[in-house]
Coordinates of C-alpha atoms in Angstrom, one line a residue:
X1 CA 21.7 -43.7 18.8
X2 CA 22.5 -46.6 21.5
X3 CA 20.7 -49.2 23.0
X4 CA 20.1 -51.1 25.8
X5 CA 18.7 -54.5 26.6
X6 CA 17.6 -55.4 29.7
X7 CA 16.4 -59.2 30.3
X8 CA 16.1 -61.2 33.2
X9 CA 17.0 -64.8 34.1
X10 CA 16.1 -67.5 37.1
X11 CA 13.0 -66.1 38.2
X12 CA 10.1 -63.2 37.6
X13 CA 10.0 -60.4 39.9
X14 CA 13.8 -59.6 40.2
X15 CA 13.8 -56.1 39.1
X16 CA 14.4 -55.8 36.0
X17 CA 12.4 -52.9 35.6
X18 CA 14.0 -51.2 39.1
X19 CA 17.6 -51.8 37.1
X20 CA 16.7 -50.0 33.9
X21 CA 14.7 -46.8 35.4
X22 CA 17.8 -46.7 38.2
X23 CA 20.4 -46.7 35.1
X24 CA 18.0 -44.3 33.4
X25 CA 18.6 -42.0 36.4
X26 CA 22.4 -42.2 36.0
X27 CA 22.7 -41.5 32.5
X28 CA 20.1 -38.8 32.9
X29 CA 22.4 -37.0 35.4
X30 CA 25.6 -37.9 33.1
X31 CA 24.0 -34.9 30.6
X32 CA 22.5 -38.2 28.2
X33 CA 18.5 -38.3 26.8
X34 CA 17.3 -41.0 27.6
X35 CA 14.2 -43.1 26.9
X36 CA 12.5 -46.2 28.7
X37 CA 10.5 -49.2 26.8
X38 CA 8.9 -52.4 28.3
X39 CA 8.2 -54.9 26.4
X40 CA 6.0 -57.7 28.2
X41 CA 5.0 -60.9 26.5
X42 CA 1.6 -61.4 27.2
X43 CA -0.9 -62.3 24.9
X44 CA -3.2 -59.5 26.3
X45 CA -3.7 -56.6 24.2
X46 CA -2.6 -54.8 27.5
X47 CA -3.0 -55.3 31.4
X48 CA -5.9 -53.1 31.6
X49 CA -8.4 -56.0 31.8
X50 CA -6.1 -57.3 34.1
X51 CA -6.7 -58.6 37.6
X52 CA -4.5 -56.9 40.2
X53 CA -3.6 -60.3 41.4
X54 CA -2.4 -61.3 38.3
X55 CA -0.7 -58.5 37.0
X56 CA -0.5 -55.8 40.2
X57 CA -1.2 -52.0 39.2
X58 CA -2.2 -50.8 35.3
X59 CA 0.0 -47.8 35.2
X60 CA -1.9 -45.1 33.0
X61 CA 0.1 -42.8 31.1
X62 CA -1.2 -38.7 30.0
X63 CA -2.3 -40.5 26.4
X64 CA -4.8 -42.7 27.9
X65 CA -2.9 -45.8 27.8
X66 CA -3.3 -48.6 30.5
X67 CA 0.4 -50.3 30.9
X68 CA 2.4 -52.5 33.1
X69 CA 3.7 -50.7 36.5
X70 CA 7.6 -50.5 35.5
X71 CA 6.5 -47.5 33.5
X72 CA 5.6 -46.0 36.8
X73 CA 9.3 -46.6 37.8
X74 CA 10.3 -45.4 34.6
X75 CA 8.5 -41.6 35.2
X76 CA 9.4 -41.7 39.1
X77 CA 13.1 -42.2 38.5
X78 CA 13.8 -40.3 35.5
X79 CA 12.4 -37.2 33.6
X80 CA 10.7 -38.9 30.7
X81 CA 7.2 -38.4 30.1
X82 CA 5.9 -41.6 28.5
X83 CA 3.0 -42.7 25.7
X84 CA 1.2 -45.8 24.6
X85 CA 4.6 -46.4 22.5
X86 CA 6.6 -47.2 26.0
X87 CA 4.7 -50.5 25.9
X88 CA 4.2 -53.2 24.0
X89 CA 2.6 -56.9 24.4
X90 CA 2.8 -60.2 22.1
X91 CA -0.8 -58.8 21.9
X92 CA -0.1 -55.7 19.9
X93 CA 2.4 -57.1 18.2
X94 CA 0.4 -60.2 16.9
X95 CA -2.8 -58.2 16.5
X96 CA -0.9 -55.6 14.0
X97 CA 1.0 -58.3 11.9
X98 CA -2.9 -60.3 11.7
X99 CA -3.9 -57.0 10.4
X100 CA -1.4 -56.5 8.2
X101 CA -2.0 -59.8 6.8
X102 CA -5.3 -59.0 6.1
X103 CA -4.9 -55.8 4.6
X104 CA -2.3 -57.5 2.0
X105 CA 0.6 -56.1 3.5
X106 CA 2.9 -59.1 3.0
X107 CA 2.3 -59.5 -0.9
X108 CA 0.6 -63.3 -0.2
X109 CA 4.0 -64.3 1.7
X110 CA 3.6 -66.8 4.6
X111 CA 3.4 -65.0 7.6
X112 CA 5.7 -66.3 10.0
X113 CA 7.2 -65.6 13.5
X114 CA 11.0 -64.7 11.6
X115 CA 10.6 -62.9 10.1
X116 CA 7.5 -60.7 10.9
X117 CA 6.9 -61.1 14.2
X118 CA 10.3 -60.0 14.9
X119 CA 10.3 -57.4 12.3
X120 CA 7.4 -55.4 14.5
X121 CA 8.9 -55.9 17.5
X122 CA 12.0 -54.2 16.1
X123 CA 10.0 -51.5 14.3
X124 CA 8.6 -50.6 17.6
X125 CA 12.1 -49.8 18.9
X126 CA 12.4 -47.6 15.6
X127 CA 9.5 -45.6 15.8
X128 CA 10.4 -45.3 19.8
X129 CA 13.3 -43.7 18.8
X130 CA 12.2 -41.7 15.8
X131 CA 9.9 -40.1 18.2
X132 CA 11.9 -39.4 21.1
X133 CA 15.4 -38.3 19.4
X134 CA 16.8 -39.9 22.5
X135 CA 20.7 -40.7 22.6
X136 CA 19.9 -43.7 24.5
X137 CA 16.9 -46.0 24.6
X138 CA 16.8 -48.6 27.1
X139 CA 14.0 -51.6 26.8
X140 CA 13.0 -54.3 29.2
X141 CA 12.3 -57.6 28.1
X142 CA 9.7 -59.2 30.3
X143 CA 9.5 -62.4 31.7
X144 CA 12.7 -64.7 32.3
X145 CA 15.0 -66.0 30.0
X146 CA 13.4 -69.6 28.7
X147 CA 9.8 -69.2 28.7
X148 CA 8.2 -70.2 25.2
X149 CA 6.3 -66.3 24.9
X150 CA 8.9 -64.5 25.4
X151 CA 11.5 -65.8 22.3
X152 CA 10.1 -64.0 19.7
X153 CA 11.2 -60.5 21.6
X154 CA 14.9 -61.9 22.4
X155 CA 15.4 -63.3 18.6
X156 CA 14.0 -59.8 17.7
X157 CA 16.6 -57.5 19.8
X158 CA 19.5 -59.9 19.0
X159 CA 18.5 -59.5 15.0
X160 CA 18.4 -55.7 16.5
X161 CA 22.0 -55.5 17.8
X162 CA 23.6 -57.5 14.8
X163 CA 21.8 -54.6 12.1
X164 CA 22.8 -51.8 15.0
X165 CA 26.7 -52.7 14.7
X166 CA 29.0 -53.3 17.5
X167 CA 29.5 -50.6 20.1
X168 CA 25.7 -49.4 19.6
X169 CA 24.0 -52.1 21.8
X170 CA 24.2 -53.2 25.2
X171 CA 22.5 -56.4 27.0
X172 CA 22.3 -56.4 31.0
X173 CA 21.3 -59.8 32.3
X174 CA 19.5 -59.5 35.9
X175 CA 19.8 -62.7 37.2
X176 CA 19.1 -64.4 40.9
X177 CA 22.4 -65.9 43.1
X178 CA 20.3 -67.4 45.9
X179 CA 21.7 -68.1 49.7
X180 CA 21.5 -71.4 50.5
X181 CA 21.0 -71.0 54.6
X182 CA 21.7 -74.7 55.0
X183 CA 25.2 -74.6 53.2
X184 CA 25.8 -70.8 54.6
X185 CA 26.8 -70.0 51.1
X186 CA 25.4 -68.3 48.2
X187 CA 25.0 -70.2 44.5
X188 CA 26.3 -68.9 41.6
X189 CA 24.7 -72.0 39.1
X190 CA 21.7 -70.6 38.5
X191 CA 23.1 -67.4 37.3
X192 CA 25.3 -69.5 34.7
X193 CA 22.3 -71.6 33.3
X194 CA 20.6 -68.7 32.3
X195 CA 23.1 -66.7 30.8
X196 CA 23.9 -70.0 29.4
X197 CA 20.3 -70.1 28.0
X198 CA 20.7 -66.7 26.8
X199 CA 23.8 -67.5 24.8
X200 CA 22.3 -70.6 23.1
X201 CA 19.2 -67.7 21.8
X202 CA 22.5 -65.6 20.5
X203 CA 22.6 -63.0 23.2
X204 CA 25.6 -62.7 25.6
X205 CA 25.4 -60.4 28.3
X206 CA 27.6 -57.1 28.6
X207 CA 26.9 -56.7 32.6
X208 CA 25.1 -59.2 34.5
X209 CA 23.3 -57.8 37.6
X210 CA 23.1 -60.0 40.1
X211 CA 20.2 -59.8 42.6
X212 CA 21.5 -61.4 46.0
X213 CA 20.7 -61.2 49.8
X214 CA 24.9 -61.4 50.9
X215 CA 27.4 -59.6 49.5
X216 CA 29.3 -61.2 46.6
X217 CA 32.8 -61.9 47.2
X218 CA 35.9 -61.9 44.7
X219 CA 35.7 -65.1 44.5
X220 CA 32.2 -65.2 43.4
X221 CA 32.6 -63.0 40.7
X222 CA 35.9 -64.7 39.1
X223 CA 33.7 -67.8 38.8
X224 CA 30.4 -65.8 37.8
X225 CA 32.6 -64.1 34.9
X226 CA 34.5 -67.2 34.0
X227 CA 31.3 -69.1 33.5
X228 CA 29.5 -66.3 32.1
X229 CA 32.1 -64.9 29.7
X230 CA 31.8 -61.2 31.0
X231 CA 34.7 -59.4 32.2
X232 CA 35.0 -59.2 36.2
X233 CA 34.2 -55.8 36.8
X234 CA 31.0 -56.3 34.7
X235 CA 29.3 -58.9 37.4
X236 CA 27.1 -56.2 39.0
X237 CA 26.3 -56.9 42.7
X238 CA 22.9 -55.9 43.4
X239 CA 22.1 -56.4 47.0
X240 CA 18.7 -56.1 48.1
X241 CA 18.5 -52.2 49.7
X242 CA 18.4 -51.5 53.3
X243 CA 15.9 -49.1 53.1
X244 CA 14.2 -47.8 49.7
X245 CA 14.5 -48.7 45.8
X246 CA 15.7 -45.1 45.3
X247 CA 19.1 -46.1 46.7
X248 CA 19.4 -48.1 43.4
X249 CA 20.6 -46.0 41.6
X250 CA 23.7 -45.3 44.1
X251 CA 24.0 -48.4 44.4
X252 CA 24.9 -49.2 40.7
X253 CA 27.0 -45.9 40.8
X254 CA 29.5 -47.4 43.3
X255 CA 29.3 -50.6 41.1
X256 CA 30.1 -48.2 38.2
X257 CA 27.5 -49.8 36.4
X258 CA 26.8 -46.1 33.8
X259 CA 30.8 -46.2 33.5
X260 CA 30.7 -49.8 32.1
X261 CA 27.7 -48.9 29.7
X262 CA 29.0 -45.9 28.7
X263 CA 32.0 -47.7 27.8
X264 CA 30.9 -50.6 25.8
X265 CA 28.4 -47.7 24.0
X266 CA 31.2 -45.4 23.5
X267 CA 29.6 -42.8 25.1
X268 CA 31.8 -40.1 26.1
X269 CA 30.0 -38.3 29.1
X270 CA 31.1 -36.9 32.3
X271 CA 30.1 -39.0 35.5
X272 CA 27.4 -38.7 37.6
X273 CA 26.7 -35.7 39.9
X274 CA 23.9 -37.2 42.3
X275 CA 23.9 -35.2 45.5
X276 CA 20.7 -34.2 45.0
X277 CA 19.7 -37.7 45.0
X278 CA 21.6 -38.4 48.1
X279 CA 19.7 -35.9 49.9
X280 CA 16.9 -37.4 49.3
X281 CA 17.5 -41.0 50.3
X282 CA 19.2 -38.7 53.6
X283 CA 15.4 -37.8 54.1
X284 CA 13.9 -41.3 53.8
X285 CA 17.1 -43.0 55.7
X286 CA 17.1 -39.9 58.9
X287 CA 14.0 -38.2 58.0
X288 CA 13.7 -35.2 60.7
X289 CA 9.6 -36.4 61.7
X290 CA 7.7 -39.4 61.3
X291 CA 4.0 -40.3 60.8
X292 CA 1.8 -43.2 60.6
X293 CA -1.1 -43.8 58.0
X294 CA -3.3 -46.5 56.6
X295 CA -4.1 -47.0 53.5
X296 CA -7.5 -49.1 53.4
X297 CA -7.8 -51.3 50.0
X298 CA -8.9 -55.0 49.4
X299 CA -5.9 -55.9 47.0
X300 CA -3.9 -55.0 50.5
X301 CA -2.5 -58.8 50.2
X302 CA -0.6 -57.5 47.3
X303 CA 2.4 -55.3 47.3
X304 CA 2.0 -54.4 43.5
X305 CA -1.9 -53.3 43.9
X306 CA -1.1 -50.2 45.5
X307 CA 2.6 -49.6 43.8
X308 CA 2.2 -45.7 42.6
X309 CA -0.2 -44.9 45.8
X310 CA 2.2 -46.3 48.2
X311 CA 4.9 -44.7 46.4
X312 CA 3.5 -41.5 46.4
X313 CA 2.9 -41.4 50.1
X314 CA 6.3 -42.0 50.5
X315 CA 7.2 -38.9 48.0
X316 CA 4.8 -36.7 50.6
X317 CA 6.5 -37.9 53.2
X318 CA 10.0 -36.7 51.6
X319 CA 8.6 -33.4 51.0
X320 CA 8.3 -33.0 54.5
X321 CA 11.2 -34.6 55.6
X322 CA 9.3 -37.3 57.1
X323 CA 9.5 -41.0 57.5
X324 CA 5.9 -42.4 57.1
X325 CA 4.8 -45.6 58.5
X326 CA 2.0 -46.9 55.8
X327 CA -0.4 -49.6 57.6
X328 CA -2.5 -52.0 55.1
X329 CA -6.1 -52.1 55.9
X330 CA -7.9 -54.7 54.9
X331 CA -11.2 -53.5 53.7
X332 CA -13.3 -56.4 54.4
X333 CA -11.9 -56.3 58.0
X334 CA -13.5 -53.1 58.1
X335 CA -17.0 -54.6 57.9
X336 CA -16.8 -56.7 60.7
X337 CA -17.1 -55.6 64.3
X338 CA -15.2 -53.2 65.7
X339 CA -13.0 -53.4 62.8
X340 CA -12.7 -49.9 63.1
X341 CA -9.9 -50.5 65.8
X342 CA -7.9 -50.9 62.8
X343 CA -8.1 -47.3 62.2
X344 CA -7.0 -46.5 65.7
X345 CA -3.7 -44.6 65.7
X346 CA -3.2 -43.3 62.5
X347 CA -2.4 -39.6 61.3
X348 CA -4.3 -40.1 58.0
X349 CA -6.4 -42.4 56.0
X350 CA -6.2 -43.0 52.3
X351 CA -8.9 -44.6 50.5
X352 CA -7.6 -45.6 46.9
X353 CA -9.4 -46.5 43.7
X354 CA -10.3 -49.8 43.1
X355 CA -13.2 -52.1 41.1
X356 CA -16.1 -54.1 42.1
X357 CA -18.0 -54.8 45.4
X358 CA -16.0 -56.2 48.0
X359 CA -14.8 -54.2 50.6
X360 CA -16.9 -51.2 49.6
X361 CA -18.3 -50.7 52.8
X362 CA -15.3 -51.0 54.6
X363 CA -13.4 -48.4 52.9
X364 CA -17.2 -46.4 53.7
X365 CA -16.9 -46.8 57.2
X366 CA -13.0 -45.8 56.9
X367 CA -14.5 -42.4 55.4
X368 CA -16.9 -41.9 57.8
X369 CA -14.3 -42.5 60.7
X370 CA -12.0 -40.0 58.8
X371 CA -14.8 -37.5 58.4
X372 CA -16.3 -38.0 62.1
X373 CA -12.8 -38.0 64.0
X374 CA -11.6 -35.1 62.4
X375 CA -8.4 -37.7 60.9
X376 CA -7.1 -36.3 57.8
X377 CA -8.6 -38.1 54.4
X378 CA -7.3 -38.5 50.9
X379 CA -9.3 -40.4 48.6
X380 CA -8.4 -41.5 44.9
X381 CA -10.6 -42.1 42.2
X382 CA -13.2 -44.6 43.9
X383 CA -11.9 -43.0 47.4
X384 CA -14.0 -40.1 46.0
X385 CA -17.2 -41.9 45.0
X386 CA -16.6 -43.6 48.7
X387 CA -16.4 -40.7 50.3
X388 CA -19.6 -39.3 48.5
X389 CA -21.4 -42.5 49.3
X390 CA -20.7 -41.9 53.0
X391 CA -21.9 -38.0 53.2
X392 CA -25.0 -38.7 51.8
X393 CA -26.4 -41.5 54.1
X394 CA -24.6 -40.3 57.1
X395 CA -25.0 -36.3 56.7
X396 CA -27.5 -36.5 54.1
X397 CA -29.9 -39.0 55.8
X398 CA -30.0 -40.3 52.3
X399 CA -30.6 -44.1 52.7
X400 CA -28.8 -46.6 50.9
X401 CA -27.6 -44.5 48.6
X402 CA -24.9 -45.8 46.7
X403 CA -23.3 -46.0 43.4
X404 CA -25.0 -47.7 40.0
X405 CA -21.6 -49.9 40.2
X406 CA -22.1 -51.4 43.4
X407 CA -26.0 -51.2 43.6
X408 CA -28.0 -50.9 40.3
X409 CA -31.0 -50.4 42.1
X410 CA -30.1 -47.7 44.8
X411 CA -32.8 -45.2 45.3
X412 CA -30.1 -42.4 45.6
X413 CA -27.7 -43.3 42.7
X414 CA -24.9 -40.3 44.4
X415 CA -22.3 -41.8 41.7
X416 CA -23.6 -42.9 38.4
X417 CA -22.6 -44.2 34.7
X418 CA -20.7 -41.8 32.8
X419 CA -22.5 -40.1 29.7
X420 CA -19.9 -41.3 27.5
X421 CA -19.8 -45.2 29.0
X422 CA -23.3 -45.7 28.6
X423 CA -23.4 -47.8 25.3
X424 CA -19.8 -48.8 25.6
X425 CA -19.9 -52.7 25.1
X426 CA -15.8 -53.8 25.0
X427 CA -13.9 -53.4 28.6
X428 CA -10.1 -53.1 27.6
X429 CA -9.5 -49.1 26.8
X430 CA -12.8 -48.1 26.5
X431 CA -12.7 -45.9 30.6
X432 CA -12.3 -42.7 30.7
X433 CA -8.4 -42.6 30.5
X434 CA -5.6 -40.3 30.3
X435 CA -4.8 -36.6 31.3
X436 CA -7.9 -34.4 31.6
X437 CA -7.9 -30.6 32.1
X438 CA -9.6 -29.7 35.9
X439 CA -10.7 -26.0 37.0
X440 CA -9.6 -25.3 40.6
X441 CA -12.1 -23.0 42.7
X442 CA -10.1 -20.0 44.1
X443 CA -9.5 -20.2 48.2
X444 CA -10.1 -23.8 47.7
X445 CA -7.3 -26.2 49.6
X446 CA -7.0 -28.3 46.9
X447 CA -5.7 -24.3 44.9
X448 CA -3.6 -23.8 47.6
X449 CA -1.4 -26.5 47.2
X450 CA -1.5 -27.0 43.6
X451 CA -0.4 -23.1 43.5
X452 CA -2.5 -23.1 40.4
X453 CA -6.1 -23.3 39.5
X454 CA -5.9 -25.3 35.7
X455 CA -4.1 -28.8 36.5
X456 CA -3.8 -31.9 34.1
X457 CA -4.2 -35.3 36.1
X458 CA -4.5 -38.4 34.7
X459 CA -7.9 -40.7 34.9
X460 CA -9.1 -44.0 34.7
X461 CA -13.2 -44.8 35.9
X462 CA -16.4 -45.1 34.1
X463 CA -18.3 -43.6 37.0
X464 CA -18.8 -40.3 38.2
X465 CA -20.7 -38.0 40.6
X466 CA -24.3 -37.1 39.8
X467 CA -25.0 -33.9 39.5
X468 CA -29.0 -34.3 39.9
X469 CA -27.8 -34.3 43.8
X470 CA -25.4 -31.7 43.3
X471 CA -27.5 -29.1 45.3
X472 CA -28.2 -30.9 48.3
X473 CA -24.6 -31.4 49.0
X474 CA -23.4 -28.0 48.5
X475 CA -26.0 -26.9 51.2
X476 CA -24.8 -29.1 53.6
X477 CA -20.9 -28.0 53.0
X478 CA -19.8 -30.3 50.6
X479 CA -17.6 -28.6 48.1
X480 CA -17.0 -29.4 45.0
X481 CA -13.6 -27.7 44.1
X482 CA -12.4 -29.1 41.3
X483 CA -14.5 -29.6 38.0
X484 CA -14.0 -30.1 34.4
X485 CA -13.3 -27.1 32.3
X486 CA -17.1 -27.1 31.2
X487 CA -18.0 -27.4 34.7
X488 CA -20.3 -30.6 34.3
X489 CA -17.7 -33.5 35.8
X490 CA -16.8 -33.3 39.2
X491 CA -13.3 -33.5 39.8
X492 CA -12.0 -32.8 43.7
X493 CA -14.4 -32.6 46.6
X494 CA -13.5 -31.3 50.0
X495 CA -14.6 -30.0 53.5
X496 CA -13.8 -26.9 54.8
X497 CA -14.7 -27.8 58.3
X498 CA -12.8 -30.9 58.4
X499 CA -8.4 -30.2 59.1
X500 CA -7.9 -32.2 55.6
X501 CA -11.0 -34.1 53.8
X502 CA -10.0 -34.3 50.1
X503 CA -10.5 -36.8 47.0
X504 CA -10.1 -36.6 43.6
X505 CA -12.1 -38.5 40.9
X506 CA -8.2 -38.5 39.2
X507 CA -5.6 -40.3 40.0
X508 CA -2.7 -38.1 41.8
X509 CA -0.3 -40.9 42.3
X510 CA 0.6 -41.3 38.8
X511 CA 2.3 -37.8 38.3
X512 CA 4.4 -38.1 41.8
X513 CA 8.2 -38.1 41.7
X514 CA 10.4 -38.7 45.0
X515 CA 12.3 -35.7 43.9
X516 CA 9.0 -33.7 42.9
X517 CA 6.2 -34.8 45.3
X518 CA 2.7 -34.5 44.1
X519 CA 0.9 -31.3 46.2
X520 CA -1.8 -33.6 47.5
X521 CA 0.2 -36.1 48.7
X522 CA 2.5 -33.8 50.2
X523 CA -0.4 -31.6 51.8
X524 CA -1.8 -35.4 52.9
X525 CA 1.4 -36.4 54.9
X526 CA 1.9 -32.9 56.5
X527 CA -1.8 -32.9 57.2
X528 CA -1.3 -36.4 58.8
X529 CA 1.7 -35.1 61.0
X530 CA -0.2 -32.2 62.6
X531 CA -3.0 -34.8 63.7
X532 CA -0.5 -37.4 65.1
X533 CA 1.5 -34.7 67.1
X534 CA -0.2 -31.6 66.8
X535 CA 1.7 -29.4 65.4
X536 CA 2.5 -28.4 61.7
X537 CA 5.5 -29.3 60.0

């Protein structure tokens, strides 16, 4: 089995995890197995407690477990289907070798970061692999090359590489060569002080990828390779993309980035084929329509709140060869007045799921605009319970009802506590999580595009529909049209009368590919393109 390393120097937020899923997708399509880890640094048992301004999107994967969004990458640019063993934090780590402690496992050693620290961070790679059978595992490091937190994980994989032997381990530095607009001229000493830093740990790079906003020159890369002690042709230019992170992989393919891996790992596979790939970036690049829809959130400040929703609009837009336009709405904005001009103009609305109070009857109002207007609606998770809200004080005459979440004292609780959540105590992992069977209704839309009428979506919420009002809606055309298997949970609502009015209590986003589109999403965008120019696809 091989191994790669992937760590990152300079800065955060260079794309590490972009660089391993996109070199996941090129071995993948070399005839290789591959397998994806991240392993993040954090003291946090894991980001599910998280706040999206901190930490962006928890990624949930079909196990139940709440991890950090490059997993989402991982799944979206490769075929791997990924559990709890993907992830791992300082938090795990420390948590299991202070229970190991306890439990006598150490025979009454001293319990130190080398060696046991490191020793179950390097299990975790073993049992990854053990697991998977994989003929390549690649793992992220987190962070950036220096901080304090994140030593124990690069002492760990460069113990890892020395008991793996040469030509089973590779390390790919991502690092940062910043244009200076004042000198006209990019800088190439940053790069060489991390990888510098890097060395002093024990690690030296195999590739560096270097993030950049110019082009690197020759030049450049004689003196990036002379400081850096890597071979020219392994200085990696990785220019930001014109137009979508799924031209990364290309892009590493004309920098023969899988050649210089598979050489270093002695792999011995044939190249590439990725026309299939190209025609999809040909539909996001020259896409043959184009729409326009707003997605209306209160994390819309940040770009990683939304990651897997926006990504998956982008996926229904591909299935339909269309370019789509996605416009942030603010929720709060929403609420003031005539806030719903923000609305004005778009082919669909999406509603996404979300926690707590604030913006809740924005997103409400963008439901009832949706519903009133005849604009088609996808909600997600709490874009269901929104959604609900809105149909029973507006259609329902039901006033102020709400959800338990939002209002504990609501005379109509519509959306309620979960059964199951009502003497849970702890907040991290304790949701409902993970894939859950759901029963289609025959005829329904959401059955027609599935094609099926048993799907497995993955969840995360403590809060669901009440079924005590289940009768009233029914009467006055709400349909329920997906369920649990046992028919108690409601899963997908809907309305017949309205061109496209659909939510799920599940999350959709999280099983969509840009080469396999998620049916709702891509029933959503060509919804969205018959009410911009009325017409179907």
């Amino acid at each position: 089995m091989k191994y790669i390393f992937v760590t990152g120097g300079v800065v955060s937020s260079l794309g590490k995890g972009l660089t391993a899923a996109a070199l996941g997708t090129l071995l993948e399509n070399r005839g290789l197995k591959v397998a994806l880890q991240k392993f993040d640094p954090y003291l946090n048992v894991d980001p599910g407690t998280m706040s999206p301004f901190q930490h962006g999107e928890v990624y949930v994967l079909d196990d139940g477990a709440e991890t950090d969004l490059d997993l989402g990458h991982y799944e979206r640019f490769t075929s791997v289907k990924l559990t709890r063993l993907n992830n791992l934090t300082s938090g795990q780590v420390y948590q299991t070798v202070l229970n190991n402690e306890r439990e006598g496992f150490y025979l009454g050693k001293t319990v130190q970061v080398i060696p046991h620290v490191t020793d179950e961070i390097k299990r975790r790679i073993h049992v990854l692999a053990a697991e998977t059978k994989a003929d390549v595992i690649i793992t992220e490091i987190g962070g950036t090359t220096g901080d304090i937190e994140g030593l124990p994980f690069l002492e760990a994989i460069r113990e890892f590489a020395l008991e793996a032997g040469v030509g089973n381990t590779c390390f790919i530095h991502v690092t940062y060569v910043p244009f200076i607009k004042a000198a006209g001229e990019l800088k190439t000493k940053p790069t060489q002080q991390s990888v510098a830093k890097l060395r002093e740990i024990g690690i030296t790079p195999h590739l560096i990828a270097c993030r950049c906003e110019k082009p690197l020159d020759k030049e450049l890369r004689q003196k990036i390779s002379l400081f850096c002690n890597v071979p020219v042709e392994a200085v990696i230019e990785e220019k930001d993309v014109d137009h979508s992170i799924y031209e990364l992989p290309l892009v590493l393919q004309r920098e023969r980035a899988d050649d210089l891996v598979c050489r270093v790992l002695h792999l011995d596979a044939p190249g590439a084929k990725m026309a299939h790939w190209q025609e999809m970036i040909r539909k996001l690049v020259a896409p043959q329509h184009r729409v326009r829809v707003g997605v209306v959130g209160k994390y819309i400040g940040l770009q990683d709140a939304y990651k897997s929703v926006y990504e998956a609009i982008i996926h229904g837009g591909i299935g339909n060869d269309s370019g789509v336009e996605i416009v942030q709405v603010d929720a709060e904005e929403l609420e003031k007045k005539d806030g719903e001009k923000l609305l004005d103009g778009l082919g669909g609305i999406c509603v996404p799921g979300g926690f707590g109070e604030r913006g809740i009857e924005g997103k409400i109002r963008a439901a009832q605009f949706a519903r009133e207007n005849k604009i088609p609606y996808l909600g997600l998770c709490l874009g269901m319970q929104i959604a609900t809200i809105e149909f029973a004080r507006n259609v329902l005459k039901l006033e102020k009802a709400h959800s338990t979440e939002f209002d504990p004292d609501t005379p109509h609780p519509v959306i309620a506590l979960l059964d199951a959540q009502r003497k849970v105590t702890k907040k991290g992992g304790t949701m409902r999580l993970g894939a859950q069977p759901c029963q289609l209704t025959v005829g329904s839309q959401a059955g027609k595009l599935y094609g099926s009428f048993v799907v497995n979506e993955r969840h995360r919420h403590r809060y669901e529909f009440n079924n005590a009002y289940r009768e009233k809606f029914e009467k006055a055309g709400f349909v329920f049209s997906g369920t649990s298997p046992d028919g108690k949970l409601v899963e997908v609502i809907e309305l017949p009368s309205h061109p496209f009015f659909l939510a799920s209590q599940f999350h959709p986003e999280f099983l969509s590919k840009p080469h396999q589109p998620h049916p709702l999403f891509k029933g959503f965008i060509a919804a969205a393109h018959q009410q911009m120019h009325k017409k179907p696809l």
